[in-house]
Coordinates of C-alpha atoms in Angstrom, one line a residue:
Chain R
E1200 CA -1.6 -9.1 15.7
T1201 CA -2.4 -7.0 12.6
G1202 CA -4.4 -4.2 14.2
V1203 CA -7.5 -5.2 12.2
T1204 CA -10.3 -6.2 14.5
Q1205 CA -13.6 -7.8 13.5
S1206 CA -16.8 -8.3 15.4
P1207 CA -18.5 -10.6 16.3
T1208 CA -16.2 -13.6 16.1
H1209 CA -19.0 -16.0 15.7
L1210 CA -22.6 -15.6 14.6
I1211 CA -25.6 -17.9 13.9
K1212 CA -28.5 -16.6 11.8
T1213 CA -31.6 -18.1 10.3
R1214 CA -32.2 -18.2 6.6
G1215 CA -33.9 -15.1 5.3
Q1216 CA -32.5 -12.9 8.1
Q1217 CA -30.1 -9.9 7.7
V1218 CA -26.7 -9.6 9.3
T1219 CA -24.1 -6.8 9.9
L1220 CA -20.5 -7.5 10.4
R1221 CA -18.0 -4.9 11.6
C1222 CA -14.3 -4.2 11.0
S1223 CA -11.9 -1.7 12.4
S1224 CA -9.0 -1.0 10.1
Q1225 CA -5.4 -0.7 10.9
S1226 CA -4.5 2.8 11.8
G1227 CA -3.6 4.9 8.8
H1228 CA -5.1 2.5 6.2
N1229 CA -7.5 4.1 3.8
T1230 CA -8.7 1.0 2.0
V1231 CA -10.8 -1.8 3.4
S1232 CA -11.8 -5.0 1.6
W1233 CA -14.1 -7.9 2.5
Y1234 CA -13.7 -11.5 1.6
Q1235 CA -15.8 -14.6 1.9
Q1236 CA -14.0 -17.9 2.7
A1237 CA -16.0 -21.1 2.4
L1238 CA -14.6 -24.2 4.1
G1239 CA -11.6 -25.6 2.2
Q1240 CA -11.5 -22.7 -0.3
G1241 CA -9.4 -19.6 -0.6
P1242 CA -10.8 -16.2 0.3
Q1243 CA -13.1 -14.8 -2.4
F1244 CA -13.2 -11.0 -3.0
I1245 CA -16.6 -9.4 -2.2
F1246 CA -15.9 -5.7 -2.5
Q1247 CA -13.5 -2.9 -1.5
Y1248 CA -14.0 0.6 -0.1
Y1249 CA -11.6 3.5 -0.7
R1250 CA -12.3 6.8 0.9
E1251 CA -15.9 5.8 1.8
E1252 CA -16.8 4.8 -1.7
E1253 CA -17.1 1.3 -3.1
N1254 CA -14.5 1.1 -5.9
G1255 CA -14.5 -2.6 -6.7
R1256 CA -16.7 -5.7 -6.4
G1257 CA -16.3 -9.4 -7.0
N1258 CA -18.9 -11.8 -8.2
F1259 CA -21.4 -11.3 -5.4
P1260 CA -25.1 -10.2 -5.6
P1261 CA -26.4 -6.8 -4.5
R1262 CA -27.7 -8.3 -1.2
F1263 CA -24.1 -8.0 -0.1
S1264 CA -23.5 -4.4 0.7
G1265 CA -21.2 -2.3 2.8
L1266 CA -20.1 1.0 4.3
Q1267 CA -16.9 2.7 5.1
F1268 CA -16.9 5.4 7.7
P1269 CA -14.7 8.5 8.0
N1270 CA -12.4 6.8 10.5
Y1271 CA -12.0 4.0 7.8
S1272 CA -13.9 1.4 9.8
S1273 CA -16.3 -0.7 7.8
E1274 CA -19.5 -2.8 7.8
L1275 CA -20.6 -5.7 5.7
N1276 CA -24.3 -6.2 5.4
V1277 CA -25.9 -9.3 4.0
N1278 CA -29.7 -9.4 3.4
A1279 CA -31.9 -12.4 2.8
L1280 CA -29.4 -14.8 4.1
E1281 CA -29.0 -18.2 2.4
L1282 CA -27.5 -21.4 3.7
D1283 CA -24.6 -21.0 1.2
D1284 CA -23.7 -17.7 2.9
S1285 CA -22.2 -19.8 5.8
A1286 CA -18.5 -19.0 5.7
L1287 CA -15.7 -17.1 7.3
Y1288 CA -15.9 -13.4 6.5
L1289 CA -12.6 -11.6 6.4
C1290 CA -11.9 -7.9 6.5
A1291 CA -8.5 -6.6 5.2
S1292 CA -7.1 -3.1 5.4
S1293 CA -4.4 -1.6 3.3
L1294 CA -3.0 1.5 1.7
A1295 CA -3.9 2.3 -1.9
G1296 CA -1.6 0.7 -4.5
V1297 CA 0.0 -1.6 -2.0
T1298 CA -0.4 -5.4 -2.2
E1299 CA 0.2 -6.1 1.5
A1300 CA -3.2 -6.4 3.1
F1301 CA -3.7 -6.9 6.8
F1302 CA -6.4 -9.3 7.6
G1303 CA -8.5 -9.6 10.7
Q1304 CA -9.3 -12.9 12.3
G1305 CA -12.7 -13.0 10.6
T1306 CA -16.3 -13.6 11.6
R1307 CA -17.6 -17.2 11.4
L1308 CA -21.2 -16.9 10.1
T1309 CA -23.4 -19.9 10.2
V1310 CA -26.8 -19.8 8.5
V1311 CA -29.3 -22.4 9.6
Chain O
L964 CA -5.5 -11.5 -13.5
A965 CA -2.9 -14.2 -14.1
K966 CA -4.0 -17.6 -13.0
T967 CA -1.8 -19.6 -10.7
T968 CA -1.2 -23.3 -10.2
Q969 CA 0.4 -24.7 -7.1
P970 CA 0.4 -28.1 -5.4
I971 CA -2.6 -28.9 -3.3
S972 CA -0.5 -30.3 -0.5
M973 CA 3.0 -31.0 0.7
D974 CA 4.6 -32.8 3.6
S975 CA 8.0 -32.1 5.3
Y976 CA 9.8 -32.5 8.6
E977 CA 11.0 -30.1 11.2
G978 CA 14.4 -28.5 10.3
Q979 CA 14.1 -29.1 6.6
E980 CA 13.9 -26.5 3.9
V981 CA 10.6 -26.4 2.1
N982 CA 10.2 -25.1 -1.5
I983 CA 6.7 -24.5 -2.8
T984 CA 6.5 -23.7 -6.6
C985 CA 3.8 -21.7 -8.3
S986 CA 3.2 -21.6 -12.0
H987 CA 1.8 -18.4 -13.6
N988 CA 2.4 -18.8 -17.4
N989 CA 0.3 -15.7 -18.4
I990 CA 1.9 -13.2 -15.9
A991 CA 1.7 -9.6 -17.2
T992 CA 4.4 -7.0 -17.3
N993 CA 3.1 -5.1 -14.3
D994 CA 2.3 -8.1 -12.2
Y995 CA 4.0 -8.9 -9.0
I996 CA 4.1 -12.3 -7.2
T997 CA 2.9 -12.3 -3.6
W998 CA 2.6 -15.1 -1.1
Y999 CA 0.3 -15.3 1.9
Q1000 CA 0.1 -17.8 4.8
Q1001 CA -3.1 -18.8 6.6
F1002 CA -3.6 -20.7 9.8
P1003 CA -6.9 -22.3 10.5
S1004 CA -9.6 -19.9 11.6
Q1005 CA -7.3 -16.9 11.0
G1006 CA -7.0 -14.4 8.2
P1007 CA -4.2 -14.7 5.7
R1008 CA -0.9 -13.1 6.5
F1009 CA 1.5 -11.5 4.0
I1010 CA 4.8 -13.3 3.7
I1011 CA 6.7 -11.9 0.8
Q1012 CA 6.4 -10.2 -2.6
G1013 CA 8.7 -9.9 -5.6
Y1014 CA 9.0 -9.0 -9.2
K1015 CA 12.1 -10.7 -10.5
T1016 CA 15.2 -12.6 -9.4
K1017 CA 15.4 -13.1 -5.6
V1018 CA 13.8 -11.5 -2.6
T1019 CA 14.6 -12.5 1.0
N1020 CA 13.2 -11.4 4.3
E1021 CA 13.3 -12.7 7.9
V1022 CA 10.7 -15.3 7.1
A1023 CA 11.2 -16.6 3.6
S1024 CA 12.9 -16.3 0.2
L1025 CA 11.2 -15.9 -3.1
F1026 CA 12.9 -17.0 -6.3
I1027 CA 11.7 -15.8 -9.7
P1028 CA 13.4 -16.9 -12.9
A1029 CA 14.0 -14.6 -15.8
D1030 CA 10.9 -15.5 -17.7
R1031 CA 8.7 -15.0 -14.6
K1032 CA 6.4 -17.9 -15.5
S1033 CA 6.9 -19.5 -12.2
S1034 CA 8.2 -18.7 -8.7
T1035 CA 9.3 -20.6 -5.7
L1036 CA 8.7 -19.8 -2.1
S1037 CA 11.5 -21.2 0.1
L1038 CA 11.0 -21.6 3.9
P1039 CA 14.3 -22.4 5.7
R1040 CA 14.4 -24.8 8.6
V1041 CA 10.6 -25.3 9.0
S1042 CA 9.0 -26.0 12.4
L1043 CA 5.7 -27.5 13.4
S1044 CA 4.2 -23.9 13.5
D1045 CA 4.8 -23.5 9.8
T1046 CA 1.9 -26.0 9.1
A1047 CA -0.5 -23.8 7.2
V1048 CA -2.0 -23.0 3.8
Y1049 CA 0.2 -21.0 1.5
Y1050 CA -1.3 -18.9 -1.3
C1051 CA 0.5 -17.7 -4.4
L1052 CA -1.1 -14.5 -5.9
V1053 CA -0.1 -12.7 -9.1
G1054 CA -1.4 -9.2 -10.0
D1055 CA -0.7 -5.5 -10.5
P1056 CA -0.4 -3.8 -7.0
S1057 CA -1.8 -0.6 -8.5
M1058 CA -5.1 -2.5 -9.1
Y1059 CA -5.5 -3.8 -5.6
S1060 CA -6.8 -0.7 -4.0
G1061 CA -7.3 3.0 -4.6
G1062 CA -7.6 3.8 -8.2
G1063 CA -8.3 0.3 -9.3
A1064 CA -9.8 -2.4 -7.2
D1065 CA -9.7 -6.0 -8.5
G1066 CA -9.1 -7.4 -5.0
L1067 CA -6.7 -10.1 -4.2
T1068 CA -7.4 -13.4 -6.1
F1069 CA -6.7 -16.4 -3.9
G1070 CA -6.7 -20.0 -5.3
K1071 CA -7.0 -23.0 -3.1
G1072 CA -3.4 -22.7 -1.9
T1073 CA -1.0 -25.4 -0.8
H1074 CA -1.6 -27.2 2.4
L1075 CA 1.9 -27.6 4.0
I1076 CA 2.1 -30.1 6.8
I1077 CA 5.2 -30.3 8.9
Q1078 CA 5.8 -33.4 10.9
P1079 CA 8.2 -33.9 13.9

């Protein structure tokens, strides 16, 4: 157990809808990152939040957005869902400048 | 970020030592080598990290030659529960979070299958 919890574990949405995924970071960690993992692929970096500000983003469109709260928990929001958004979404918490990231078990999103 | 190349899959048997090699020819001076393990439907788990020579922990050893253009993850006496995907990552830890935020760059990893 890493101490990083994500909810929900599974979710089915219709194309065009919006979705919010949630993550509780490990205690004491001030950085949270989100990753998308398609079937058979490695996780792809979406973005990262540090002290409630987005400070890094991968190659994902603006319809992927997020928030980090004062208690370092986080949300990932995806608007106008597309079929290709079907994936495992992973949240990882860490301390600034440290490579060891602690991942949650992920949210399996299916877009139909 | 330095690109890595590792075998797509490997097979071994219980009780054997398994070595997974990763190539990273354009590794930069400030880059570290990090390995993660991932089981199906779970998030990746940090295994080990090193900069040069040899690093050992309770789970694995990491061997890095002097030129740092490759590295080898060694898993001693594997069991069926070591069946997983293993990812080799190379990058500057100071860029992962806080001041710089490149995120962790995962490739497709190595699918390790342990048989009885």
